[in-house]
Each structure stands twice: as C-alpha cells, then as structure tokens.
Short mmCIF file of C-alpha atoms in Angstrom, two decimals:
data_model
loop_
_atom_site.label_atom_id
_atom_site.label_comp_id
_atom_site.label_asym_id
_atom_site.label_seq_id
_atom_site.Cartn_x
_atom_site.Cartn_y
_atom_site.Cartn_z
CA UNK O 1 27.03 20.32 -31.38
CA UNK O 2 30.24 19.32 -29.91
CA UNK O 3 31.12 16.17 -27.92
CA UNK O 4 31.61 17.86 -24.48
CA UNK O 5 28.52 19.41 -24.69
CA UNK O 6 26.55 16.64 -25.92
CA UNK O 7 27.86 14.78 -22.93
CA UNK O 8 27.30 17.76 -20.41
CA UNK O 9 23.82 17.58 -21.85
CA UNK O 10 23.14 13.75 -21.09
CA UNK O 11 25.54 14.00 -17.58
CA UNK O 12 22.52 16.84 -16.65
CA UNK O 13 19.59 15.38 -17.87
CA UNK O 14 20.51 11.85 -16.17
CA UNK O 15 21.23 14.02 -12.95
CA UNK O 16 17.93 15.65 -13.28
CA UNK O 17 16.01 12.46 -13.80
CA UNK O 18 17.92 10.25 -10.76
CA UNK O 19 16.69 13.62 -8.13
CA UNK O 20 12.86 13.79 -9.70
CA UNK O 21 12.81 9.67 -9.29
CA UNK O 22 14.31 10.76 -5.90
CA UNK O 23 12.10 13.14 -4.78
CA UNK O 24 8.81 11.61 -6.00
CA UNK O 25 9.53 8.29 -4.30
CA UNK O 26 10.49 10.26 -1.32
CA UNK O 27 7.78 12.83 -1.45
CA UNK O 28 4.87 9.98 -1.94
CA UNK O 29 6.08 7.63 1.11
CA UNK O 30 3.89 7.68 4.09
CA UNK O 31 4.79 6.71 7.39
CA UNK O 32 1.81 7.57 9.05
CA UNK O 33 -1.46 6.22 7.61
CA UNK O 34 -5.62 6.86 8.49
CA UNK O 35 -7.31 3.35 8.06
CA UNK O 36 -10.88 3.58 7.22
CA UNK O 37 -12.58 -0.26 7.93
CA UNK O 38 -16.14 0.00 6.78
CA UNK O 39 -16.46 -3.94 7.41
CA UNK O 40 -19.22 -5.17 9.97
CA UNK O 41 -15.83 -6.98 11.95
CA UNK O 42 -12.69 -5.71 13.77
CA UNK O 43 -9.97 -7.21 11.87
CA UNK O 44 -5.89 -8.04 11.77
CA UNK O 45 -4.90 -6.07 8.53
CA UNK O 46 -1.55 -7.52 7.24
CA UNK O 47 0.19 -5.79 4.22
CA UNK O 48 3.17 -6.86 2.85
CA UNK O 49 6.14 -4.84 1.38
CA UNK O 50 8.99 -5.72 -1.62
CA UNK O 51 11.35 -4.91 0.13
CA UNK O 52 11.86 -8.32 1.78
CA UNK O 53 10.68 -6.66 5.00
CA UNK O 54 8.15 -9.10 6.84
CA UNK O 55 4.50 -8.09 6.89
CA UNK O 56 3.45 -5.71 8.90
CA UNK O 57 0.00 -6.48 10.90
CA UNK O 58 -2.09 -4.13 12.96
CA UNK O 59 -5.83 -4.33 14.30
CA UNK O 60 -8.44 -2.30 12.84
CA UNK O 61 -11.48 -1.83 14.79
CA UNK O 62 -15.07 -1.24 12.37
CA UNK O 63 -15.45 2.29 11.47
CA UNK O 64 -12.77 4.32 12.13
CA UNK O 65 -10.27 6.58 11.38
CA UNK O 66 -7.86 4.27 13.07
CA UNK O 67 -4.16 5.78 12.28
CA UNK O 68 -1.16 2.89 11.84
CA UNK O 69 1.97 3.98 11.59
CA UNK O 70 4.73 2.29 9.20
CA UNK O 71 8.52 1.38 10.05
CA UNK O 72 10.82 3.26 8.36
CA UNK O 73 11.81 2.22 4.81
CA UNK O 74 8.06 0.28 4.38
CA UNK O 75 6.26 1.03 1.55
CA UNK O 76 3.03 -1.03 1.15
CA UNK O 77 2.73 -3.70 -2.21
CA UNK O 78 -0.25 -5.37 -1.18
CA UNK O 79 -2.41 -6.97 1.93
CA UNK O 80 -2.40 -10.76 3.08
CA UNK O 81 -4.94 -12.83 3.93
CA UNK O 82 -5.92 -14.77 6.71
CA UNK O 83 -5.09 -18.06 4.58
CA UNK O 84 -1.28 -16.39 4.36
CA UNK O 85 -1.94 -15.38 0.37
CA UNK O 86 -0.81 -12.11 -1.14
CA UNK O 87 -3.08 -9.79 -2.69
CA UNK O 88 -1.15 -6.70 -4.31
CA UNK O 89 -2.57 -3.49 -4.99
CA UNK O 90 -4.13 -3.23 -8.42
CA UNK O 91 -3.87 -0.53 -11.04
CA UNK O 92 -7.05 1.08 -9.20
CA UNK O 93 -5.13 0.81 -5.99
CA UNK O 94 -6.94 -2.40 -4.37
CA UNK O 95 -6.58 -5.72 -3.72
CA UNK O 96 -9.05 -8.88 -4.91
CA UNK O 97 -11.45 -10.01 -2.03
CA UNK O 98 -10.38 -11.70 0.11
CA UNK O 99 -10.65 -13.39 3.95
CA UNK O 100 -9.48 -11.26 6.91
CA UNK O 101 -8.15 -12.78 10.33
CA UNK O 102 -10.87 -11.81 12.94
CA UNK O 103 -11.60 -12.69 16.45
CA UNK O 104 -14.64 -14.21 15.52
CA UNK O 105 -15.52 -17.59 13.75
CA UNK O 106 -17.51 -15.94 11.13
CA UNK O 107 -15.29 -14.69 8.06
CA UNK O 108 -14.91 -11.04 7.28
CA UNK O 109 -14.25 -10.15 3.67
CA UNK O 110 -13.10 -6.85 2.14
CA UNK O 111 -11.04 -5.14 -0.18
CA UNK O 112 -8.13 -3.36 0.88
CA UNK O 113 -7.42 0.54 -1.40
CA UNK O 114 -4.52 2.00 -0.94
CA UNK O 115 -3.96 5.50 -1.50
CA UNK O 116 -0.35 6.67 -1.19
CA UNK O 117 -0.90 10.52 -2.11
CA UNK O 118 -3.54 10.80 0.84
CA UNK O 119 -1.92 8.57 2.81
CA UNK O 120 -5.38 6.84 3.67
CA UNK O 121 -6.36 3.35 3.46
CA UNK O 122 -9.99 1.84 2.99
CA UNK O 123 -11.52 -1.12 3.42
CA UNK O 124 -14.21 -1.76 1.98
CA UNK O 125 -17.27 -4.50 1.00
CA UNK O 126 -16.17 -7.45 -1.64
CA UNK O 127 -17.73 -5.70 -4.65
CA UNK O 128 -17.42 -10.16 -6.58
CA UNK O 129 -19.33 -12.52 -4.84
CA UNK O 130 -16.50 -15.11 -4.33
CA UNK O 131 -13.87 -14.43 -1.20
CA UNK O 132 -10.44 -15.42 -1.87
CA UNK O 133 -8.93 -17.28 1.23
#
C-alpha cells in the first residue's frame, strides 16, 4: 500500500469519525423536554450543564407531563439541590437523592433520570433511605 493512499485512508476515516461524533451529539440534543414529577410536592428543578452555562431552574408541578424547554447550546450533566450541591447523572441516567427547593417547609426528596433519546425526564421516589442536602 502506498503512502498517499495510506494517508487518503486515515484523512477519510478521521473525516468520517469527526461527522458521526457530529451528528450523534447533534442528533441526541433536546431542546424541548416532558418532565414527569411523581413526588407528593411541586418543586424548583435545577440542572446544571458543563458547559459553564449557569443552571437552569424551572417549576414542576406533581404529576405531570410538564414540558421545559432548554436554551440553545444546554445539554443537561446533572440536577442541583436545594442545599446548592451537584448531583450528575449516573451511568443509569440518575442522580443520588437528594433535597428539592419547594414552597413548603417540609422537604421533598427525589431522584432526577434523565433520558436524552426520549427527551423525557422523571422524577421519581428516593429508592436509599438517606436524602442528600
């Protein structure tokens, strides 16, 4: 194999790899999002981006589908808590329990799953009994 076409060969396949790693980060962003709270509270959810972008927060009423709608360029890393700590998105696509601001004076604790392919969000029940702040 000759030198020009060993280097056509990696100049393609480096092409090919940059527009897949294009088009899947591209075709996976969601700017609109359904919010699901299954929590016995209405609740400020806060999630937090690596982009240096500040966190976004929105109210969530119980029950739902409530849609939210991201600003451009936000893609979600994890949620934060009313105590101001962040809780990333695991491997499963959740965060750790943890306390949510609320109107209220009684706590409201939940997970927060993310699902970037449906473009849905959850929250659910603490599944450990101990609630991060």
């Amino acid at each position: 194999m000759t030198t020009t076409l060993r280097r056509s060969i990696a100049v393609a396949t480096v092409a090919a790899f940059a527009w897949l790693t294009m088009f899947a980060s591209t075709g996976t962003a969601c700017s609109r999002v359904k919010v699901t709270n299954n929590l016995n509270c209405d609740l400020l959810l806060c999630l937090y981006s690596l982009t240096g972008a500040a966190p976004q927060c929105w109210s969530i009423p119980q029950g739902g589908p409530t849609t939210i709608v991201f600003p451009a360029g936000f893609v979600p890393a994890g949620a934060v808590s009313a105590a101001g700590t962040l809780f990333p998105f695991g491997a499963d696509g959740c965060t750790d329990c943890f306390t949510f601001t609320t109107a209220g004076v009684v706590p409201c604790c939940g997970v927060v799953c993310y699902d970037p392919t449906a473009c849905s969000i959850t929250i659910n029940l603490c599944t450990q009994a101990h609630c991060n702040p």
